[in-house]
PDB file of C-alpha atoms in Angstrom:
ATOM      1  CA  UNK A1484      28.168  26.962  13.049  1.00 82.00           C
ATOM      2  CA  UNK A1485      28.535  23.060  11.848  1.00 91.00           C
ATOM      3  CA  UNK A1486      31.952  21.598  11.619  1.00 96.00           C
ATOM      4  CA  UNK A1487      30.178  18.025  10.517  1.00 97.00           C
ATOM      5  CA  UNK A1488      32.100  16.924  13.768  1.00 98.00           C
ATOM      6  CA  UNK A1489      29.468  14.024  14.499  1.00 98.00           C
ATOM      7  CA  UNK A1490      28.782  13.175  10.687  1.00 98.00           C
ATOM      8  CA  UNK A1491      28.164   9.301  10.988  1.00 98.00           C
ATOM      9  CA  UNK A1492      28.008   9.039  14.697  1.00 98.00           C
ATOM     10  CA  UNK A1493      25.246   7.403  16.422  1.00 98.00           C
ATOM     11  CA  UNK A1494      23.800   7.751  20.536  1.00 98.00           C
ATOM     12  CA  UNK A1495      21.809   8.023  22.965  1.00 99.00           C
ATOM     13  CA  UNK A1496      21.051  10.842  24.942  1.00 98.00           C
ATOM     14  CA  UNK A1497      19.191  10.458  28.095  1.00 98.00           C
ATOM     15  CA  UNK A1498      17.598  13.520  30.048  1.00 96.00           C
ATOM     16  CA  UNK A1499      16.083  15.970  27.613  1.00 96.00           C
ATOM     17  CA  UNK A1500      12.724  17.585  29.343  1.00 92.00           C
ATOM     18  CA  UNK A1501      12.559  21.148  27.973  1.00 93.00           C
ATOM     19  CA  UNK A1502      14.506  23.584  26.145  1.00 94.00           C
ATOM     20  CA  UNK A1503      16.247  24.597  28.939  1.00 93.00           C
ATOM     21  CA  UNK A1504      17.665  21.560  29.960  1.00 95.00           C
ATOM     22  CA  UNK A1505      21.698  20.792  28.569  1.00 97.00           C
ATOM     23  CA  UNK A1506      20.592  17.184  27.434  1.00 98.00           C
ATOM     24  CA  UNK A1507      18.231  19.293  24.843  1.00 97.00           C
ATOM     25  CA  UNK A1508      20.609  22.055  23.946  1.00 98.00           C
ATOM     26  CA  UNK A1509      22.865  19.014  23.050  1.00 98.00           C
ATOM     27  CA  UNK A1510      20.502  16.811  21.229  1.00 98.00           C
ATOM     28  CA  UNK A1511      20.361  19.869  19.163  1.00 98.00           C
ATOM     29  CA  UNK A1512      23.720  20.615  18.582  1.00 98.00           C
ATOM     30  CA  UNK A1513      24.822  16.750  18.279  1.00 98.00           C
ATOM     31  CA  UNK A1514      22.044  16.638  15.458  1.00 98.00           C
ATOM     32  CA  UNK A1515      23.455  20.176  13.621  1.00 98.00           C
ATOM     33  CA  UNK A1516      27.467  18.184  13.756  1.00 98.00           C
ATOM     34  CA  UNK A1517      25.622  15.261  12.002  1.00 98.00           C
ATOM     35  CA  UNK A1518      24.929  12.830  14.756  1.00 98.00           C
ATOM     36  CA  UNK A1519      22.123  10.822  14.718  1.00 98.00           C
ATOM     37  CA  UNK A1520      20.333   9.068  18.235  1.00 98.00           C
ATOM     38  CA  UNK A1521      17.614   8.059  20.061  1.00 98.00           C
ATOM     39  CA  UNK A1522      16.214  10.060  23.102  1.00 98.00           C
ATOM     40  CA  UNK A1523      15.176   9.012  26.563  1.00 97.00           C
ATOM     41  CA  UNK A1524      13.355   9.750  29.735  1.00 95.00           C
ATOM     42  CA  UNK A1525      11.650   8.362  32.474  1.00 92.00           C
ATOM     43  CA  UNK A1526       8.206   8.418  31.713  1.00 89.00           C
ATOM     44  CA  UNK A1527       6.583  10.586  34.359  1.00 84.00           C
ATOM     45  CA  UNK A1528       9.954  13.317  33.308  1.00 80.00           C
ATOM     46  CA  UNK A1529       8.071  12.865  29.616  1.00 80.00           C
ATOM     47  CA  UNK A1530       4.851  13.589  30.768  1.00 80.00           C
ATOM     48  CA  UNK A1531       6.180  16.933  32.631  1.00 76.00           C
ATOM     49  CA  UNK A1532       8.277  18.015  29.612  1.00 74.00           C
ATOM     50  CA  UNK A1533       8.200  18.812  25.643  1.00 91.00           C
ATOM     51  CA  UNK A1534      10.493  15.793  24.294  1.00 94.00           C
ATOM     52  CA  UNK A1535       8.151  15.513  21.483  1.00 94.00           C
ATOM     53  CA  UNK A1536       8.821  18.759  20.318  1.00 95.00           C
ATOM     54  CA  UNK A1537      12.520  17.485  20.410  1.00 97.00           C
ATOM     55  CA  UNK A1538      12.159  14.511  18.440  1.00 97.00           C
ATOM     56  CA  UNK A1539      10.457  15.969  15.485  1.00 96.00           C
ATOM     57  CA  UNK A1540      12.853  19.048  15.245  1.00 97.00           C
ATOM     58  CA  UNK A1541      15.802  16.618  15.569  1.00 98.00           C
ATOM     59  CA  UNK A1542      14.525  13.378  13.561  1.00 98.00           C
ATOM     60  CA  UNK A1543      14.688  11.627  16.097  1.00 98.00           C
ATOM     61  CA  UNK A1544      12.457   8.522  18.111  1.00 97.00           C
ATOM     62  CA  UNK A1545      12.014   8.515  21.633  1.00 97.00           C
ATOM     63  CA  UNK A1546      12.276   5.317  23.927  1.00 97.00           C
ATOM     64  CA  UNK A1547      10.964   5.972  27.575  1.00 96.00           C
ATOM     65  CA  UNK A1548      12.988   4.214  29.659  1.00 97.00           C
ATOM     66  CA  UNK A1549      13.430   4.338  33.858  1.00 97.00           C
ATOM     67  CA  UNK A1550      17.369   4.119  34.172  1.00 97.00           C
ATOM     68  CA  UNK A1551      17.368   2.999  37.587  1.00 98.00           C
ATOM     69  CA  UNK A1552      15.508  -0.398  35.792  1.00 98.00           C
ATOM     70  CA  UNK A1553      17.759  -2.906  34.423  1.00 98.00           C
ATOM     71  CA  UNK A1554      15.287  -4.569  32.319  1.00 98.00           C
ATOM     72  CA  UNK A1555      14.172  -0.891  30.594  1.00 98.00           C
ATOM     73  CA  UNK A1556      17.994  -0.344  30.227  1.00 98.00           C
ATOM     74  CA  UNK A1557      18.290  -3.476  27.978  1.00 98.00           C
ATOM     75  CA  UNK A1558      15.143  -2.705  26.180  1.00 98.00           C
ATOM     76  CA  UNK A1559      16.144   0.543  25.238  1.00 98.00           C
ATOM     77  CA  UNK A1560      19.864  -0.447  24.065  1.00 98.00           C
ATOM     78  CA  UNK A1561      18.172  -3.191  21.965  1.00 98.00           C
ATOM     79  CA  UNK A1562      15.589  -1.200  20.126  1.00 98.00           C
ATOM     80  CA  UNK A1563      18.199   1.846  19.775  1.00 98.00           C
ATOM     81  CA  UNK A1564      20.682  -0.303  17.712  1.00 98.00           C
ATOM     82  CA  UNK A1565      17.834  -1.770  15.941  1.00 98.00           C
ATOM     83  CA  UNK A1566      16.488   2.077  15.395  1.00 98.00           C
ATOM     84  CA  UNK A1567      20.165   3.356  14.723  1.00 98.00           C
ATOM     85  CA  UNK A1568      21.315   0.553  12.587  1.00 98.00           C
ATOM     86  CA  UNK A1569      24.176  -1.126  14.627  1.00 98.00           C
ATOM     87  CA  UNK A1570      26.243  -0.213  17.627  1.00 98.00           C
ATOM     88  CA  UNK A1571      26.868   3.203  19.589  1.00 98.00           C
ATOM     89  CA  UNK A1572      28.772   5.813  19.175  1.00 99.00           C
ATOM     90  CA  UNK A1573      28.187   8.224  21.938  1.00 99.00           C
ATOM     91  CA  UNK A1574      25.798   8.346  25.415  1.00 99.00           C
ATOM     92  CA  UNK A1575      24.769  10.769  27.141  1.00 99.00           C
ATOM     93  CA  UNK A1576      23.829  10.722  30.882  1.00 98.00           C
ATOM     94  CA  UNK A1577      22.221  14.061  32.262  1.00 98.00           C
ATOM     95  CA  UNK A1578      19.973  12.587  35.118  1.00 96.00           C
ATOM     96  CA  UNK A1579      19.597  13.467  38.312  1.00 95.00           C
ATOM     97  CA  UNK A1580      17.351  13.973  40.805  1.00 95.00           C
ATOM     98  CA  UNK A1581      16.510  14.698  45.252  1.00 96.00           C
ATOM     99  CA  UNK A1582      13.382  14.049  46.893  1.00 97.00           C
ATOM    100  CA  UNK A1583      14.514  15.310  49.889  1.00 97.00           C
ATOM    101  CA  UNK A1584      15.891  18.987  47.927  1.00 95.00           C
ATOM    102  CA  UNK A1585      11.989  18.980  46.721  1.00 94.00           C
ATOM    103  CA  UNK A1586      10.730  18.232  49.513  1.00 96.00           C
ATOM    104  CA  UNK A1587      12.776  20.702  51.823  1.00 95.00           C
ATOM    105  CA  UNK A1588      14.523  18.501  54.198  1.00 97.00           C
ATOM    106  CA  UNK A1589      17.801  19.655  55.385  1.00 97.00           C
ATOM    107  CA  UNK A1590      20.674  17.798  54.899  1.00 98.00           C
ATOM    108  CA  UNK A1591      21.125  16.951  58.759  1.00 98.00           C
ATOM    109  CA  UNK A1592      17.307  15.926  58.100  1.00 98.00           C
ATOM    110  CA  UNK A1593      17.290  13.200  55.152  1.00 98.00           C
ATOM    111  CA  UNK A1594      14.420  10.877  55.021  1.00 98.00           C
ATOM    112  CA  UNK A1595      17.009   7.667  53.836  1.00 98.00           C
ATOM    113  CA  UNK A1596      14.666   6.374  51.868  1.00 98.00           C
ATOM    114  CA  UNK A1597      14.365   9.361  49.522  1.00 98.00           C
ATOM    115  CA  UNK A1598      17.902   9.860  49.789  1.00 98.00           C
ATOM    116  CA  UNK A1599      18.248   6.030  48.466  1.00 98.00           C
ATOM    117  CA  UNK A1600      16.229   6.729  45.364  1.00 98.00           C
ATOM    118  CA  UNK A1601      18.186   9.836  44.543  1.00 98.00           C
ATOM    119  CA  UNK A1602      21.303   7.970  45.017  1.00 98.00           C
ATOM    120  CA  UNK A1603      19.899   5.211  42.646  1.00 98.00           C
ATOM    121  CA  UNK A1604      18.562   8.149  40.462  1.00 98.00           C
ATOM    122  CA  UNK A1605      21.557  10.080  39.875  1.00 98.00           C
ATOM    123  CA  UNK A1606      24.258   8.018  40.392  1.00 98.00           C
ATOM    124  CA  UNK A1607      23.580   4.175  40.306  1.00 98.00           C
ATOM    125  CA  UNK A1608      21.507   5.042  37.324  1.00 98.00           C
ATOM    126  CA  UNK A1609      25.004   5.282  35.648  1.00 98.00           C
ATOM    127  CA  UNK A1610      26.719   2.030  36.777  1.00 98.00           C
ATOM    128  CA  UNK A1611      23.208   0.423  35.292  1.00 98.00           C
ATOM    129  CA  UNK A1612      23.450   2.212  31.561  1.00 98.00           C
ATOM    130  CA  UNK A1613      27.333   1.701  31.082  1.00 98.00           C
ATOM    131  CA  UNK A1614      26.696  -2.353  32.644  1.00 98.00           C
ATOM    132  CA  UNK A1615      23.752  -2.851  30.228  1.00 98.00           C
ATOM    133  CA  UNK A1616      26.367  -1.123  27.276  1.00 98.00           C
ATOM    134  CA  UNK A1617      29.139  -3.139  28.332  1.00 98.00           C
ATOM    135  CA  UNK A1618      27.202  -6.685  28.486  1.00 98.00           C
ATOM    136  CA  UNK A1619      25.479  -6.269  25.063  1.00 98.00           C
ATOM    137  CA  UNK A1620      28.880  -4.946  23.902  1.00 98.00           C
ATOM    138  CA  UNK A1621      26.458  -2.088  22.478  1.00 98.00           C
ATOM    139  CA  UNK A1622      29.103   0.433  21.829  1.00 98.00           C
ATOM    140  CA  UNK A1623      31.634   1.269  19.246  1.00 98.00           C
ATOM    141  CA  UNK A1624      35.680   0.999  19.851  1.00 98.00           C
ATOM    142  CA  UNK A1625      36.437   4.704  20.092  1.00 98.00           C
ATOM    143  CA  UNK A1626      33.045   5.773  21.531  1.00 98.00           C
ATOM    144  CA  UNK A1627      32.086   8.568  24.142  1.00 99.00           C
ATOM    145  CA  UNK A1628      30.076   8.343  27.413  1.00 99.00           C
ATOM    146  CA  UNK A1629      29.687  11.535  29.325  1.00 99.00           C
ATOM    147  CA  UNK A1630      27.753  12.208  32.661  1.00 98.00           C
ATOM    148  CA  UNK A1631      27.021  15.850  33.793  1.00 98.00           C
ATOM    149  CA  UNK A1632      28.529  16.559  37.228  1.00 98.00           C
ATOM    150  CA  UNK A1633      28.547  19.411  39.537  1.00 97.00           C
ATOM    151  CA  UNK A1634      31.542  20.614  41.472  1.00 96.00           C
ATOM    152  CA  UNK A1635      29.604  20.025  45.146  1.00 96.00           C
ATOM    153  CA  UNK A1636      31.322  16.482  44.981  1.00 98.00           C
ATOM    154  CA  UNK A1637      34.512  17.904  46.131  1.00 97.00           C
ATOM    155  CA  UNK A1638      33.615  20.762  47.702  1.00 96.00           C
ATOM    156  CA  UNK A1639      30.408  22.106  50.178  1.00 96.00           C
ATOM    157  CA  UNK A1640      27.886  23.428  48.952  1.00 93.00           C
ATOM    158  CA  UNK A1641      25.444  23.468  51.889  1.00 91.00           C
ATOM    159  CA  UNK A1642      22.074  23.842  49.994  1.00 91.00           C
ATOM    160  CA  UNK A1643      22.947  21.278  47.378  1.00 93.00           C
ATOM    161  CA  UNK A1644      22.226  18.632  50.145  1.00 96.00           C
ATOM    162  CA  UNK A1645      22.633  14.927  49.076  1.00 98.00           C
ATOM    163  CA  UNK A1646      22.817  15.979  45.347  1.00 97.00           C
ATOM    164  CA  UNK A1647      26.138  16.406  46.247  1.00 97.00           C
ATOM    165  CA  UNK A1648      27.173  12.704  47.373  1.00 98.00           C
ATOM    166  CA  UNK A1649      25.518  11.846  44.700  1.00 98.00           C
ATOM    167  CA  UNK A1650      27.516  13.437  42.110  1.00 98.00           C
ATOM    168  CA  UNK A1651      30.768  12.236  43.770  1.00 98.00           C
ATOM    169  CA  UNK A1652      29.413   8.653  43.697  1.00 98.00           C
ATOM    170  CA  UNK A1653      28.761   9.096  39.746  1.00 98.00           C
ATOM    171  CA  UNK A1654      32.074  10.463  39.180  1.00 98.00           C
ATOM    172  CA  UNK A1655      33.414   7.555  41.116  1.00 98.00           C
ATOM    173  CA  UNK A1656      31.465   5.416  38.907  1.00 98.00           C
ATOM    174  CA  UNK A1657      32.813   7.062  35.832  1.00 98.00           C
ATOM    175  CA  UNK A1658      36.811   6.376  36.886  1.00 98.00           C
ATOM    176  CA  UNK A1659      36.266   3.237  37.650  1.00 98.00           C
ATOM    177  CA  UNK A1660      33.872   1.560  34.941  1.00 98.00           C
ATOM    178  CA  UNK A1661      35.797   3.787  32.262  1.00 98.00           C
ATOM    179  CA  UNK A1662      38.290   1.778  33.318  1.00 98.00           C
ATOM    180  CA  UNK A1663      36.723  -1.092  32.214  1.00 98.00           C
ATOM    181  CA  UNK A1664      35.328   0.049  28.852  1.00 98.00           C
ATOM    182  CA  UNK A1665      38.786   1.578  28.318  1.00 98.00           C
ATOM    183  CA  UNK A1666      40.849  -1.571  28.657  1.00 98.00           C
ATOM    184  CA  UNK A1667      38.214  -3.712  26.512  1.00 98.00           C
ATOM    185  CA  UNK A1668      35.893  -1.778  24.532  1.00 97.00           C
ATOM    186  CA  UNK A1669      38.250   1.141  23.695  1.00 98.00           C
ATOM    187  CA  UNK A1670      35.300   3.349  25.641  1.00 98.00           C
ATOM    188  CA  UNK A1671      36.024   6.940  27.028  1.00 98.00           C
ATOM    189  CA  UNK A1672      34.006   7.752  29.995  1.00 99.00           C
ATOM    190  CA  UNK A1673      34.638  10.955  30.977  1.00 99.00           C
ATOM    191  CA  UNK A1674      32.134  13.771  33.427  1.00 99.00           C
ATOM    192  CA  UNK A1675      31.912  17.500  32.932  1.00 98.00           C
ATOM    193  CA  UNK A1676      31.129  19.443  36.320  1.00 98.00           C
ATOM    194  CA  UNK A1677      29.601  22.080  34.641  1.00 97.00           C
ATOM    195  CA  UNK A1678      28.709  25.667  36.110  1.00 96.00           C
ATOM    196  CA  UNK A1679      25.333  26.235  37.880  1.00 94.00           C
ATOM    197  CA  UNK A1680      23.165  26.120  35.411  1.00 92.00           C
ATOM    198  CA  UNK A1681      19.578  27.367  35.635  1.00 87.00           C
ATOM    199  CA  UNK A1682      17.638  24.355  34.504  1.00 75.00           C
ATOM    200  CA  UNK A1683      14.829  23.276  35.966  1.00 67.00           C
ATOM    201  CA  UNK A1684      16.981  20.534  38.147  1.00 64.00           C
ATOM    202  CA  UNK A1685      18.748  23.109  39.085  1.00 61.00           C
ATOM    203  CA  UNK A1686      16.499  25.478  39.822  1.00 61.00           C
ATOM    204  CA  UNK A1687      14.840  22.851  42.626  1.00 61.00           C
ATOM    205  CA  UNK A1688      17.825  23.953  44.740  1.00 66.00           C
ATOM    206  CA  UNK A1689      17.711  26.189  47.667  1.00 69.00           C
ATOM    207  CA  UNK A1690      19.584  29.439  46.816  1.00 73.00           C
ATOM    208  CA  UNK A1691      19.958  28.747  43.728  1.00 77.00           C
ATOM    209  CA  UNK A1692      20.152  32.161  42.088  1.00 83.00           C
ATOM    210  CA  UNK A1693      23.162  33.108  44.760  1.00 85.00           C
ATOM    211  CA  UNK A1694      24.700  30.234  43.309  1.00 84.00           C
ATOM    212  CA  UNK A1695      24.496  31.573  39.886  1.00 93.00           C
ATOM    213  CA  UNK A1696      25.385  34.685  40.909  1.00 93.00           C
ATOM    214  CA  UNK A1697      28.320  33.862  43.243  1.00 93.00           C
ATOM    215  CA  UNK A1698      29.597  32.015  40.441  1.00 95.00           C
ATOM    216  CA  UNK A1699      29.727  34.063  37.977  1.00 96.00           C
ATOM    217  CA  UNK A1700      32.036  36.980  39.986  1.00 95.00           C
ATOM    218  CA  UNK A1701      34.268  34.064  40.775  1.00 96.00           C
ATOM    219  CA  UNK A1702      34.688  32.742  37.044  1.00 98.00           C
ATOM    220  CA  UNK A1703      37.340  34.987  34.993  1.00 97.00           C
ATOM    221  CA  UNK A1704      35.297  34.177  31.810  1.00 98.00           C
ATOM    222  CA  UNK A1705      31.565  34.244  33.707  1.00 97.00           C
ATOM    223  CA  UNK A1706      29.188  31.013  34.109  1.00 97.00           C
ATOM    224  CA  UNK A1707      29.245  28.361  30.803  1.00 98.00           C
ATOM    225  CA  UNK A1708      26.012  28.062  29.791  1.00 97.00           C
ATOM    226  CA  UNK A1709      23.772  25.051  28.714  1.00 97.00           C
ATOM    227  CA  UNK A1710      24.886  25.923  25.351  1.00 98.00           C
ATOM    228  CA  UNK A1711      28.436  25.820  26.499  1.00 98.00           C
ATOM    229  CA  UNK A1712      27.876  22.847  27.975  1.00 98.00           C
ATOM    230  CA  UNK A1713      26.397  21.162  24.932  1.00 98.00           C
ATOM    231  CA  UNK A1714      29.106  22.352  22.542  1.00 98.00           C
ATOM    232  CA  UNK A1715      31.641  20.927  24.608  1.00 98.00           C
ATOM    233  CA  UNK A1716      29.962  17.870  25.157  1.00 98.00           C
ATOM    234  CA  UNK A1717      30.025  17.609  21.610  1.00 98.00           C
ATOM    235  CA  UNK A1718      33.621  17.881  21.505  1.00 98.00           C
ATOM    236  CA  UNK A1719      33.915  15.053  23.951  1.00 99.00           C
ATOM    237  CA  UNK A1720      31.697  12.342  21.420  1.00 99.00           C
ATOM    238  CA  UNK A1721      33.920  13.579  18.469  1.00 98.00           C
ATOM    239  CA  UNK A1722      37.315  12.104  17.398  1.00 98.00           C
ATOM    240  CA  UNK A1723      39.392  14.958  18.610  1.00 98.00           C
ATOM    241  CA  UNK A1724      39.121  13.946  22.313  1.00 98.00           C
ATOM    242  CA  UNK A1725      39.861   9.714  21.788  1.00 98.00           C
ATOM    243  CA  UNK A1726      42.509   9.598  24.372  1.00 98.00           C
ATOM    244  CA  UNK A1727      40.772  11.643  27.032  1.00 98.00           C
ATOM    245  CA  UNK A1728      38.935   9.380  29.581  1.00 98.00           C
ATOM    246  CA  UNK A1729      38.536   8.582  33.342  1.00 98.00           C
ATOM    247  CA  UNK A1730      38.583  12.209  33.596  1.00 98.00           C
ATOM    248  CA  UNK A1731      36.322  15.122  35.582  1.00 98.00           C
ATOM    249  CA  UNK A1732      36.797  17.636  33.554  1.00 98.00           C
ATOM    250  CA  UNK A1733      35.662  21.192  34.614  1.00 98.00           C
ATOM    251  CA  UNK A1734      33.963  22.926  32.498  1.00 98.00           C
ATOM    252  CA  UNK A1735      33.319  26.680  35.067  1.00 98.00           C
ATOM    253  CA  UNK A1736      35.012  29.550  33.242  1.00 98.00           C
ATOM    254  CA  UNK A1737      37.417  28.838  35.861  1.00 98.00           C
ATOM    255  CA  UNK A1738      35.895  28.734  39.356  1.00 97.00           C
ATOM    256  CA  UNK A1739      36.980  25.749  39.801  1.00 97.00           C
ATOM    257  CA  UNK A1740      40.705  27.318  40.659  1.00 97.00           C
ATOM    258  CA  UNK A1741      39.597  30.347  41.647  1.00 97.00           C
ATOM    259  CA  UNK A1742      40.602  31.334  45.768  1.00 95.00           C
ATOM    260  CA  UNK A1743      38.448  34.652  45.471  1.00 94.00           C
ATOM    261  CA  UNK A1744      37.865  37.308  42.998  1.00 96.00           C
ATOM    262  CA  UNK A1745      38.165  40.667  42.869  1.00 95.00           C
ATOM    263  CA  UNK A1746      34.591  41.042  42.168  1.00 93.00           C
ATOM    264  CA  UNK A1747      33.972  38.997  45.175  1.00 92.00           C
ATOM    265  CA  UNK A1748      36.163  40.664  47.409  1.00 93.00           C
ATOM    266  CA  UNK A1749      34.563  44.325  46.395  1.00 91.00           C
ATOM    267  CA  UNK A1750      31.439  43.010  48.338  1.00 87.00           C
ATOM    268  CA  UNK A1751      33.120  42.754  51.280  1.00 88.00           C
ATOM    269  CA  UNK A1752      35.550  45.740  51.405  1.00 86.00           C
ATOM    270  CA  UNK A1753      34.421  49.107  53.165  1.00 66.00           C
ATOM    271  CA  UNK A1754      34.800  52.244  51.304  1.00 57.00           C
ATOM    272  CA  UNK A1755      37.775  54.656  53.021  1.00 50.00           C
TER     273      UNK A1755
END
């Protein structure tokens, strides 16, 4: 259902590789509320997905871009506003990325040079899009910049390995840049840690169907899916949400609160 909640709105959403991916699911629901925007990747993640297919279903044009490369940041803010007619109304930033997850090293094991480029990757990657938006003063007072986050940033997760510093550096980078954009661009900036989510990120990580699994006993209301995801994402780039910013916001039919479940604890308990 379309509540015309984007009507007018303009973005860019970065991440998109196939239709199971929550940059996709909300490139399609952004366009059904109205929204129009631009979509980008890094060019080998175009050559390993379906974006095309995205584009033409959504009207859209496609800008490859590298996001840990300043100079292809400011390229594709320029020819988006030129593309979009004027500034931007919403961004969204679903990147991420660990050599040493696909390559198998343990975290007690990182090769810091992989770990670097995931760090830039997932997290710097971030600081670079909202600078280049904030120096070409590219966005709209009252606009919406959302990163996807995962709740390993404040708590362990042993197999999610560095992915996990990673997302607390981005959400770091969110507080403090929304800040920024707050105070002088009227900006939200907000992250959504979002439930395990079997994308094919996600599904790099070791485990990761226990995750899912685990998960979903723990959540009163069961895992939010990339659909989920992208409907309340879409809620976050509307004008309902203009005074929420700076925020984390959880988005885990609950887990996040949960102590244990009685799902959970049935696993455990003998039978008298």
């Amino acid at each position: 259902m379309s509540y015309n909640l984007l009507k007018g709105k303009k973005g860019i959403i970065f991440g998109a590789l196939d239709e199971n991916s929550i940059a996709w699911k909300t490139a399609e629901r952004v366009h059904e509320e109205g929204g129009t925007f631009v979509l980008t990747n890094a060019p080998v993640a175009m050559r390993m997905g379906q974006i095309n297919e995205l584009a033409e279903k959504t009207g859209s044009q496609i800008i490859p871009a590298d996001a840990t490369s300043v100079e292809d940041l400011q390229n594709l803010v320029e020819k988006s506003m030129e593309i979009l007619g004027g500034k931007i109304d919403f961004v969204l930033h679903s990147i991420g990325m660990s050599i040493n997850v696909r390559k198998g090293n343990h975290y007690t094991n990182q090769n810091y040079d992989w770990t670097q480029k995931g760090t830039d990757v997932s997290a710097m990657s971030f600081h670079k899009v909202m600078q280049t938006l904030y120096k070409a003063d590219a966005m709209n007072e009252w606009g919406s910049i959302v990163a996807l986050s995962y709740m390993a940033a404040q708590r362990v997760f042993p197999d999610y390995n560095d992915m996990a510093d990673n997302k607390a550096y981005l959400e770091s980078v969110a507080r403090s840049f929304g800040y920024f954009f707050g105070r002088d661009k009227k900006v939200r900036v907000n992250t959504i840690s979002q439930s395990p989510t079997p994308t094919t990120a996600g599904s790099g990580v070791k485990g990761f169907d226990g995750f899912i699994a685990y998960a979903d006993k723990m959540s009163p209301l069961g895992n939010a899916t990339a659909l989920d995801c992208a409907n309340y994402t879409v809620s976050l780039f509307s004008d309902l949400t203009k005074r929420v910013t700076l925020q984390n916001l959880f988005h885990d039919g609950g887990f996040s609160n949960m102590g244990v479940s009685t799902a959970v604890m049935e696993t455990f308990m003998k039978e008298e």
